[in-house]
Coordinates of C-alpha atoms and ligand atoms in Angstrom, one line a residue:
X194 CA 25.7 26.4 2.6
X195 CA 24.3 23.7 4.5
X196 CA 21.0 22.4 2.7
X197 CA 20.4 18.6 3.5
X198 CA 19.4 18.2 6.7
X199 CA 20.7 14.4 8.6
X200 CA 20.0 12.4 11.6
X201 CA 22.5 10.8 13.7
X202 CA 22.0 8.5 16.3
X203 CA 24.7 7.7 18.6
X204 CA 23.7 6.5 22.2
X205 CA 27.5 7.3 23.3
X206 CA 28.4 10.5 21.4
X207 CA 31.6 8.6 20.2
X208 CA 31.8 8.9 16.2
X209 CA 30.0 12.7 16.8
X210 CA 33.3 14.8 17.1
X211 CA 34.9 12.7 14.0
X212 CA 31.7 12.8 12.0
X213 CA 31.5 16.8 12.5
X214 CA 35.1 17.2 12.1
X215 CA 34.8 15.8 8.3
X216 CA 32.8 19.2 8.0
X217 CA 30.7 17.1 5.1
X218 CA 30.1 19.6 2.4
X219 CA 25.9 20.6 2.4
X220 CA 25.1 18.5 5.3
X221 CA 23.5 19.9 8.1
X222 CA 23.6 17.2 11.3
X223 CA 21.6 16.8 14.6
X224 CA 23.1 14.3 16.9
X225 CA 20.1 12.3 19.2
X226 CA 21.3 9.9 22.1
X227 CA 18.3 7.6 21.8
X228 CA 15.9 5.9 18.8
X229 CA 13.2 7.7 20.8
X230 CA 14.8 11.0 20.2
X231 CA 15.4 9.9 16.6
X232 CA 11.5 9.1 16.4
X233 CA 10.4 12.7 17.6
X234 CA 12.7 14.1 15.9
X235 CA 11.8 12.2 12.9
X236 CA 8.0 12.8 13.1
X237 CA 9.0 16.4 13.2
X238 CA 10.5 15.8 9.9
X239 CA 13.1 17.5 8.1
X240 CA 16.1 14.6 7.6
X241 CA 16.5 12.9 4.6
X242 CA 19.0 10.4 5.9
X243 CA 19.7 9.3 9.0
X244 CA 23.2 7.7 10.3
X245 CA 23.1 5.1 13.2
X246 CA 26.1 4.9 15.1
X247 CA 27.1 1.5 16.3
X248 CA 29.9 1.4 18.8
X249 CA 30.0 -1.6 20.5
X250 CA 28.7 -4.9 20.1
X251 CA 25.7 -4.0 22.3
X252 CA 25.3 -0.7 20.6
X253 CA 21.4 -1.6 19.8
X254 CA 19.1 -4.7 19.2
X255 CA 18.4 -5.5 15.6
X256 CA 14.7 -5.0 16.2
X257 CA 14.7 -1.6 17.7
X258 CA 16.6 -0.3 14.8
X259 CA 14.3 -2.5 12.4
X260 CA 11.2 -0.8 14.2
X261 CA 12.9 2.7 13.7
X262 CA 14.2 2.2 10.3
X263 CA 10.8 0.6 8.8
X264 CA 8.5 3.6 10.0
X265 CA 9.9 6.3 8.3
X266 CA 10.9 7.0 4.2
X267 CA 14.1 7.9 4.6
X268 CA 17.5 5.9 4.2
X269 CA 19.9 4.4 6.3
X270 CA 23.6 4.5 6.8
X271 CA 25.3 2.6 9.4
X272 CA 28.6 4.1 11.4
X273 CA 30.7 0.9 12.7
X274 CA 33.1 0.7 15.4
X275 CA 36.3 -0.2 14.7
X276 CA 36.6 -3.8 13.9
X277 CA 32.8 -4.2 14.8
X278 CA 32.8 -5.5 10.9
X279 CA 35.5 -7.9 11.2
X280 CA 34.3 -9.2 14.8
X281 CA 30.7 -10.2 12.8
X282 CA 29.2 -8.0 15.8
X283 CA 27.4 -6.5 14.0
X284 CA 25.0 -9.2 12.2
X285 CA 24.7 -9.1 8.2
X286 CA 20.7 -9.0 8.7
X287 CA 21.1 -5.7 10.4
X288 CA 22.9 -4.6 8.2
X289 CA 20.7 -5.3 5.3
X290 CA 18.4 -3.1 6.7
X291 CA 20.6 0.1 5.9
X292 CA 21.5 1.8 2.2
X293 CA 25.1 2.0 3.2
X294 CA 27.3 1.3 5.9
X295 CA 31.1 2.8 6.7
X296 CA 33.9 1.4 9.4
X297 CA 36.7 3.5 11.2
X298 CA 38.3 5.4 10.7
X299 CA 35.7 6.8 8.4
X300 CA 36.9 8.1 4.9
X301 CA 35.1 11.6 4.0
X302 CA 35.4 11.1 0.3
X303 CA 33.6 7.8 0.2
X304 CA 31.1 9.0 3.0
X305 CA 30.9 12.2 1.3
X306 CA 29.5 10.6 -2.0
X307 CA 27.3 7.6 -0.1
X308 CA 25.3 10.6 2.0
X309 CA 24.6 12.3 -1.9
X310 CA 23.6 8.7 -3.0
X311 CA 20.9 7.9 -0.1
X312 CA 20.1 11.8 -0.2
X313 CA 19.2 11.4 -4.4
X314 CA 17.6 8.5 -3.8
X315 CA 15.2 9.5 -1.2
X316 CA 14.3 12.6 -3.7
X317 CA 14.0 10.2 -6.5
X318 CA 11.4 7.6 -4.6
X319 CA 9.5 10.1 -2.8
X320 CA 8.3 11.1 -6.1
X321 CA 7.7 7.2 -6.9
X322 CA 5.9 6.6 -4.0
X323 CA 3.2 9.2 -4.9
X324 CA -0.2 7.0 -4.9
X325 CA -0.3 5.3 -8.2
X326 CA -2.5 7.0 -11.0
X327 CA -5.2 4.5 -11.3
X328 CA -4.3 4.6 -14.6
X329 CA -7.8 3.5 -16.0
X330 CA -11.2 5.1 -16.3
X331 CA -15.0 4.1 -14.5
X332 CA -12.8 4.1 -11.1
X333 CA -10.9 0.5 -12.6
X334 CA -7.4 0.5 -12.7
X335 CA -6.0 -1.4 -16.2
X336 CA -4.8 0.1 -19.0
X337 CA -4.2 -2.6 -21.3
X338 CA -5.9 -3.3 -25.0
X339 CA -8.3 -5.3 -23.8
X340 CA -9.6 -3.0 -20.8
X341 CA -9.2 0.1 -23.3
X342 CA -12.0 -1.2 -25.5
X343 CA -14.5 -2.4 -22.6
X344 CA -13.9 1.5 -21.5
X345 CA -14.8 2.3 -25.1
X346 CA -17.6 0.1 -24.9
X347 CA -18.6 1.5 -21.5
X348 CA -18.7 4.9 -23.3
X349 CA -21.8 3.9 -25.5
X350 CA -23.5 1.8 -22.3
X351 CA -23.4 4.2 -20.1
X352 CA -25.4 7.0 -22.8
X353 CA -28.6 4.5 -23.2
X354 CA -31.1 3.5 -20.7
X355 CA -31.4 -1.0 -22.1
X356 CA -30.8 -3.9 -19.9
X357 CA -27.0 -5.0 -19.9
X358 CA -25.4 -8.1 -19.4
X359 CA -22.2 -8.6 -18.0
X360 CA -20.2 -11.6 -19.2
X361 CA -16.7 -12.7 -17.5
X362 CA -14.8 -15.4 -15.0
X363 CA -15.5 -15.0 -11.2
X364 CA -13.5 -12.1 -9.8
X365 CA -12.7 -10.4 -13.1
X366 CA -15.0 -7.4 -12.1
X367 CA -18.8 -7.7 -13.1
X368 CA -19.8 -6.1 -10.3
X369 CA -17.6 -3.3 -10.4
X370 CA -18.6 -2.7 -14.4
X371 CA -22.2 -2.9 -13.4
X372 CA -21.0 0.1 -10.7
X373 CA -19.6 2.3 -13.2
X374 CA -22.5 2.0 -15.6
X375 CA -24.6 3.4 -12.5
X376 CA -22.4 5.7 -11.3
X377 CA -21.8 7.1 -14.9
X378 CA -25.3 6.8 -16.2
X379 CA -28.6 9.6 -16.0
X380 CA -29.5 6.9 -13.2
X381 CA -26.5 8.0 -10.9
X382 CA -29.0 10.1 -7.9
X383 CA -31.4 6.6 -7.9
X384 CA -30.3 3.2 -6.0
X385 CA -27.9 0.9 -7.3
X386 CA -29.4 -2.7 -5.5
X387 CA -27.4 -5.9 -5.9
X388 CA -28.7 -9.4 -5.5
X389 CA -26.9 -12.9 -6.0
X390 CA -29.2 -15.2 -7.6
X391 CA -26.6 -17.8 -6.7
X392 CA -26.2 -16.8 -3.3
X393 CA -30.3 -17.2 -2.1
X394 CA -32.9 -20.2 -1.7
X395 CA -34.8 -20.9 -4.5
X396 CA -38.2 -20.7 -2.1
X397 CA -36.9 -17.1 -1.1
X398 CA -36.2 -15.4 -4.7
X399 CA -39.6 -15.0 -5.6
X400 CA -40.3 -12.6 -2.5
X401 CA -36.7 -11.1 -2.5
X402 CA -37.7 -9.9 -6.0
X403 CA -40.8 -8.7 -5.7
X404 CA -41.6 -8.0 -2.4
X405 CA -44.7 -9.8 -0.2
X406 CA -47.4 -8.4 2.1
X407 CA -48.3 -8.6 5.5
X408 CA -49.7 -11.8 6.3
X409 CA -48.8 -13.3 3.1
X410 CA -47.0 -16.0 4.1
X411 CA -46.2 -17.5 7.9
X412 CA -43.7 -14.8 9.3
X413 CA -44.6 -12.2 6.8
X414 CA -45.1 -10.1 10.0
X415 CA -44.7 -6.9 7.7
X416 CA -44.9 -5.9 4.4
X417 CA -41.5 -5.8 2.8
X418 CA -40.7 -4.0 -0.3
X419 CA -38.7 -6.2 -2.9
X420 CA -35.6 -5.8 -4.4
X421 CA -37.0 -4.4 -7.8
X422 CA -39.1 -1.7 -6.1
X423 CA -36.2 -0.9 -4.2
X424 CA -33.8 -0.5 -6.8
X425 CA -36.4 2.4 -8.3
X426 CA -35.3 5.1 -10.4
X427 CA -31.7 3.1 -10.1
X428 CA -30.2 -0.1 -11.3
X429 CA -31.1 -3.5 -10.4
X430 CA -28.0 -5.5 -11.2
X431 CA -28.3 -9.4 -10.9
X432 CA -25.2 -11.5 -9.9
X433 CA -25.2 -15.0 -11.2
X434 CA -28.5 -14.6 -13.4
X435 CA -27.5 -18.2 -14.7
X436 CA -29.0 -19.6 -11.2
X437 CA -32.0 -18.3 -11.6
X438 CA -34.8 -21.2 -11.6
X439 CA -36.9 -21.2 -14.3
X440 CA -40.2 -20.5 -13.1
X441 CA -38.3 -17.2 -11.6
X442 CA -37.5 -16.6 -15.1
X443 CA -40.4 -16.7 -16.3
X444 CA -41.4 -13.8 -13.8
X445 CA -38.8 -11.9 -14.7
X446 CA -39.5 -12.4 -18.3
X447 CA -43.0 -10.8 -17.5
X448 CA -41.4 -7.8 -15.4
X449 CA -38.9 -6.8 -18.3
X450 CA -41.6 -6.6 -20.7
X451 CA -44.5 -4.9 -18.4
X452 CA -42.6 -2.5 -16.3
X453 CA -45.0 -4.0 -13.7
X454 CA -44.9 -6.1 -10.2
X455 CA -47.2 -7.7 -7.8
X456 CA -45.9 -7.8 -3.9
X457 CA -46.5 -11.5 -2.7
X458 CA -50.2 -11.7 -0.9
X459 CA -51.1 -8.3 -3.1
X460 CA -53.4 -8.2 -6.4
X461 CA -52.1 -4.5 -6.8
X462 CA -50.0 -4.2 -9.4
X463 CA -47.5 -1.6 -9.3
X464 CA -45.5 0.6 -11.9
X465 CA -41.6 0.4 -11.2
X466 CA -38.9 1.7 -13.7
X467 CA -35.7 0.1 -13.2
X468 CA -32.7 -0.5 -15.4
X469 CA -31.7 -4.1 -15.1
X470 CA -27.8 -5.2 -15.1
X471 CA -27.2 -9.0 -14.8
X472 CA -23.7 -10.7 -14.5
X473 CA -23.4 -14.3 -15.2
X474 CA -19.3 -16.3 -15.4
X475 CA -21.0 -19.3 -17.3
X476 CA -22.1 -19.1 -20.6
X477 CA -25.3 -18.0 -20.8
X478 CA -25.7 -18.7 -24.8
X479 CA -24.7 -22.8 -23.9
X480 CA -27.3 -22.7 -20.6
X481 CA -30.0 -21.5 -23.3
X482 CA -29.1 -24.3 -25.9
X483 CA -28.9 -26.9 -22.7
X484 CA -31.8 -25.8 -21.7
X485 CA -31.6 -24.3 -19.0
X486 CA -31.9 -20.7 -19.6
X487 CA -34.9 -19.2 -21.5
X488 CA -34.3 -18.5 -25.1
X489 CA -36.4 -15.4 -24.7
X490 CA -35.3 -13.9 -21.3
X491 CA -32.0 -14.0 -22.3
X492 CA -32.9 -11.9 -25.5
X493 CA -34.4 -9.6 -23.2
X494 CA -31.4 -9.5 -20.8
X495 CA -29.0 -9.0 -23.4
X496 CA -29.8 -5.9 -25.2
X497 CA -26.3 -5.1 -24.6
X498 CA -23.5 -7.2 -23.6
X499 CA -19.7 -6.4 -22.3
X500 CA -17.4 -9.0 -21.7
X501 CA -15.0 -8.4 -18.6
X502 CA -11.9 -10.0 -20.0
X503 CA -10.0 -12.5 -17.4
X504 CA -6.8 -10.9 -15.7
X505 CA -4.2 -13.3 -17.3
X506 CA -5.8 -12.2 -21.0
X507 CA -4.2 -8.4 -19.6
X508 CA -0.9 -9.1 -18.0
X509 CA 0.1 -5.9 -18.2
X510 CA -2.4 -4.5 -16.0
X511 CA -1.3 -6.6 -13.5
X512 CA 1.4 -4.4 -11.6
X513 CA -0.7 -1.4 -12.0
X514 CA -2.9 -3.4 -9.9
X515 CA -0.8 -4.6 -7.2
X516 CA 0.4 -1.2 -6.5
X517 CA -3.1 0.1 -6.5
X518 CA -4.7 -2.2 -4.0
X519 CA -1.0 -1.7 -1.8
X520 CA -1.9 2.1 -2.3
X521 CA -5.6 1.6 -1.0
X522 CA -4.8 -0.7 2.3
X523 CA -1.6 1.7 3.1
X524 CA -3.4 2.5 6.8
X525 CA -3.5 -1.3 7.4
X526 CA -0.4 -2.7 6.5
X527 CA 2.9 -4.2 8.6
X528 CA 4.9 -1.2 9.1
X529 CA 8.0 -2.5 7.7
X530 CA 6.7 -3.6 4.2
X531 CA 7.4 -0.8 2.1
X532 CA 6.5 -2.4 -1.4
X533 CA 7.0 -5.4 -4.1
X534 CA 10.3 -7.2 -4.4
X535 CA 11.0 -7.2 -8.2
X536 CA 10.9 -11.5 -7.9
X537 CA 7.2 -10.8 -6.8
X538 CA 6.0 -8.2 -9.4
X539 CA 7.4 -11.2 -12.2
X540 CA 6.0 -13.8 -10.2
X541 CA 2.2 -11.7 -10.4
X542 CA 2.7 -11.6 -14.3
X543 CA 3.5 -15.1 -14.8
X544 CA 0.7 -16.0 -12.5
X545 CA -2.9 -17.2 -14.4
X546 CA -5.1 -15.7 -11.7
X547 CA -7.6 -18.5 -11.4
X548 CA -9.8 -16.2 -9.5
X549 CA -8.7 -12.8 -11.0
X550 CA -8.6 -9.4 -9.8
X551 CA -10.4 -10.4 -6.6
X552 CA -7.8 -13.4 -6.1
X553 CA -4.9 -10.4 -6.7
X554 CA -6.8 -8.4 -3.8
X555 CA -6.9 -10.9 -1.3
X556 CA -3.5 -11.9 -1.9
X557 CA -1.8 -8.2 -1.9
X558 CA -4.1 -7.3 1.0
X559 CA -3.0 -10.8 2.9
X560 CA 0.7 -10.4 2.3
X561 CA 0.9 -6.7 3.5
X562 CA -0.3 -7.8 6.9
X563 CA 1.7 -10.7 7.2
X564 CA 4.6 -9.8 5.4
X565 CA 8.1 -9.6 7.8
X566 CA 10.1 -8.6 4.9
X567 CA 10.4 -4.9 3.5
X568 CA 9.6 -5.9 0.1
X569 CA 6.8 -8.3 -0.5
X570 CA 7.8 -11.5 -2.0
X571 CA 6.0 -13.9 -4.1
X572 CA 6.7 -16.4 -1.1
X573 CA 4.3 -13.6 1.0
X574 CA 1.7 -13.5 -1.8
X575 CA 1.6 -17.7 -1.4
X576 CA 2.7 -17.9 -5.1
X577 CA 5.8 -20.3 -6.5
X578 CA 8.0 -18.1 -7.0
X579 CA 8.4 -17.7 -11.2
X580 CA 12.3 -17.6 -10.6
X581 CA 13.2 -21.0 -9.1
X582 CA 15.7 -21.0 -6.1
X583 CA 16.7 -17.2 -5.5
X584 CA 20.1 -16.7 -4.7
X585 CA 20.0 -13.4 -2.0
X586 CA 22.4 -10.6 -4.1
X587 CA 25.7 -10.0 -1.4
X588 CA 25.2 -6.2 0.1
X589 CA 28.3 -5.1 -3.1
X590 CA 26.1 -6.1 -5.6
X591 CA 23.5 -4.7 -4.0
X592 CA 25.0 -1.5 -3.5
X593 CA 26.2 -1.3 -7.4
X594 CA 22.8 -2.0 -8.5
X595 CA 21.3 1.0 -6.2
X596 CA 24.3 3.0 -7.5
X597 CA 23.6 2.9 -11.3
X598 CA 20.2 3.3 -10.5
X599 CA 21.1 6.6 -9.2
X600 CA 23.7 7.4 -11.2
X601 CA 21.9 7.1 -14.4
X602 CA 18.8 8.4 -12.8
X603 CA 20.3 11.4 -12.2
X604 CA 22.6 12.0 -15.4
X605 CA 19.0 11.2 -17.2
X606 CA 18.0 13.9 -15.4
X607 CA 20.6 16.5 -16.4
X608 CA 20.9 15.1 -19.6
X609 CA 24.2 13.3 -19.1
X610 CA 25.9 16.4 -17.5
X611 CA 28.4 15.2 -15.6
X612 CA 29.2 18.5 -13.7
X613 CA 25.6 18.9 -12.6
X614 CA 24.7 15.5 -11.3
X615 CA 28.1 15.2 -9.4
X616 CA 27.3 17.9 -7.6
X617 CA 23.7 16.7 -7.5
X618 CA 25.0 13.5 -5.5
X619 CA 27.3 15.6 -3.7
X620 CA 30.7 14.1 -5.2
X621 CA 33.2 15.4 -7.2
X622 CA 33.2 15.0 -11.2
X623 CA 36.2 12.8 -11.0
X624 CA 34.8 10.4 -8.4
X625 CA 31.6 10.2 -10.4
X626 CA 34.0 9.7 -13.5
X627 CA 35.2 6.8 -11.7
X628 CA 32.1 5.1 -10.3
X629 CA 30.3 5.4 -14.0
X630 CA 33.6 3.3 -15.0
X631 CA 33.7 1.0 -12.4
X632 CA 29.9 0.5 -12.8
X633 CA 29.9 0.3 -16.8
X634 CA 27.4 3.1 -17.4
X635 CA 27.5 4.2 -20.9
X636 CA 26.5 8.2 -21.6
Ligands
LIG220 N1 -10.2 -3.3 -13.1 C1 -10.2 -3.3 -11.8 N2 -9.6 -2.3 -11.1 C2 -9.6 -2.3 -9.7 N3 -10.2 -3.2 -9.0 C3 -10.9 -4.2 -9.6 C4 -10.9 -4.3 -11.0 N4 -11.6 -5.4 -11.4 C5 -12.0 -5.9 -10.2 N5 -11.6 -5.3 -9.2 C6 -11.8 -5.6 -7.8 O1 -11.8 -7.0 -7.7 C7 -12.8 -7.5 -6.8 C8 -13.8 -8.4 -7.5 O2 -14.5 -7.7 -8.5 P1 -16.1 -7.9 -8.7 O3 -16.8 -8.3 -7.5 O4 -16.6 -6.8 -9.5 O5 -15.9 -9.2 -9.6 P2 -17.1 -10.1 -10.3 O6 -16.7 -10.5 -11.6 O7 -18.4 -9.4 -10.1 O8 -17.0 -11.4 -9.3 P3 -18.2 -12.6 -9.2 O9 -18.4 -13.2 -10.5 O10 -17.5 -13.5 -8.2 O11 -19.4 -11.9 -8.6 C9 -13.4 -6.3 -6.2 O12 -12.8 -6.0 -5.0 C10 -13.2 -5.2 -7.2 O13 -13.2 -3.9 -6.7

């Protein structure tokens, strides 16, 4: 019975006759003369692996079959011409970019088992590639020691109405804790407004807290509503509270304890219930000993406190990561890149992460678009790579290492059976018997 289904593409119909009359046990084969055949036919989508047929030196260029090969999940196996191999006419980065390739006169044994290899593998990373759990909880991906207790932390927060404050290095994810305490809180249906102490004139704080009048000031042309009253029945959450100037502390002070504010070029004072969330990467405790930060706004501000921990105290979160902001850029990406290279995933680890998660965003999101490789490398994400010089692995060692992979994916699977996953991968017990030998897998 013929199950799999496979694509072949041969612009000259040469290898079809031999191919069919292999009669390849479970594989079901429609033959396409062009790549844009292939395409339609793969968008239509029933192959699991496709076989390009190269029969002469000009057969195709390397970046048409690049193009067709990096836009759809399925893998690769290359037919060669006679003496294509030998000739070099076929270039070694073309053939890089397939899971397997086979000469003439082609030997059904050997093509037999490489079809049940790409066809296992395919099965076994389409289940991979389903979007990564995010793992985490409050909508943050991270599942490490660290990130487990500000979640247990967050727990308690999010139950009680007091003023927060958010400790932790630029990029580590204030902002997005001050988020989930909204979202997650009785204040979820009210406004969630942000403002950067840091990032606005000292002269214009005043008025972008509390609002001004018509006519209060030259160009107060209307009366705007500040950022306090705005956030009403919501969350307030100040960024960088350490730049605050002090006189603005002081008004602040009074707001937290009153409940109360007076619009610029107004005597009316008006009732505003607000939960206040500040963030601050310096430490607030030295700027009050310097100083430089009221002792008794900071008491005020401080009610409760969470400490984001910096991304290289939680290592391990760190691929999680990767693969979730990959995940979340997916419609924006170069079409060939198809994930990490193992080099950059160790390279992320042994990274520090001066600017944190938001350093790991840019980066990821950066390489995708720029990447030409199909695997991201750390080279792509602008980091020294962790592992020195690389030597490239030859396509043999390449192909064992995807073999025991397989191999031992699959006898995992059926619990070391040998007779199930040969005929799983589509070989015969005795050629399996020899590959697990050959490839030193112990059962
Ligand atoms: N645990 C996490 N899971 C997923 N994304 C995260 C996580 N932590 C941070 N991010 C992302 O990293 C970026 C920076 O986070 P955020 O703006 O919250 O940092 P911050 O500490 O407030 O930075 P700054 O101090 O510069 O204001 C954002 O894109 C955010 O979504």
């Amino acid at each position: 019975m013929s199950s799999r289904k496979g694509l072949v593409v041969d612009r000259g119909g040469a290898l079809c006759a031999e191919l069919h009359a292999l009669e390849l046990q479970d594989w079901d084969f429609q033959v396409v003369p062009s790549l844009d055949a292939a395409r339609r036919t793969l968008a239509a989508g029933s192959a699991s692996v496709g076989l390009v047929v190269f029969d002469s030196v000009s057969s195709w260029l390397e970046r048409e079959i690049e193009a067709l090969i990096a836009h759809h999940d399925i893998e690769w196996i290359a037919l060669l011409g006679q003496g294509l191999l030998r000739s070099g006419a076929v270039p070694a980065s073309t053939l890089r970019l397939f899971h397997d390739f086979h000469s003439m006169p082609l030997d059904r044994e050997r093509l037999q088992f490489s079809l049940g290899h790409a066809y296992g593998k395919v099965q076994f990373c389409s289940r991979e590639s389903e979007p990564p759990q995010v793992g985490g909880r409050y909508g943050m991906t991270g599942t490490s020691p660290k990130m487990l207790q500000l979640y247990r932390q967050l727990d308690k927060v999010v139950a009680v109405d007091a003023p927060v404050l958010i400790g932790g290095e630029s990029g580590s994810g204030k902002e997005l804790v001050a988020h989930a305490i909204h979202q997650h809180s009785a204040r979820a249906h009210g406004p969630f407004i942000a403002m950067n102490c840091g990032a606005i004139a000292p002269s214009l704080i005043h008025s972008e807290l509390f609002g001004y009048e018509r006519g209060a000031f030259t160009g107060a042309t209307q009366r705007k509503v500040g950022n306090i009253e705005a956030a009403s029945g919501g969350v307030l959450f100040l960024d960088e509270i350490g730049d605050l100037p002090l006189d603005l502390q002081a008004s602040l002070l009074r707001f937290l304890q009153e409940k109360m504010i007076t619009r610029v070029g107004s005597t009316e004072r008006v009732k505003v219930n607000v939960r206040v969330i500040a963030a601050t990467h310096v430490d607030l405790a030295r700027a009050v000993a310097d100083g430089r930060f009221r002792q008794d706004l900071y008491y005020r501000l401080n009610v409760l406190h969470l400490h984001v921990p910096p991304l290289r105290e939680r290592r391990e979160d760190i691929p999680r990561l990767a693969e979730a902001v990959f995940a979340d850029n997916r419609h924006q990406k170069s079409s060939q890149v198809k994930g990490f290279s193992s080099e950059a995933v160790r390279t992320m680890v042994d990274y520090p992460w001066p600017g944190n998660v938001r350093e790991l965003v840019n980066r990821v999101q950066q390489a995708m678009i720029m990447s030409e490789h199909k695997f991201i490398t750390a080279a792509d994400l602008g980091l020294p790579s962790a592992e020195g010089e690389v030597v490239a692995p030859t396509l043999e060692e390449l192909r064992a290492s995807v073999e025991r992979e397989v191999i031992e994916t699959s006898l995992r699977k059926y619990r070391n059976n040998v007779s199930e996953t040969a005929r799983q991968l589509g070989i015969s017990r005795v050629t399996l018997y020899r590959m697990i030998d050959r490839l030193k897998i112990i059962l």
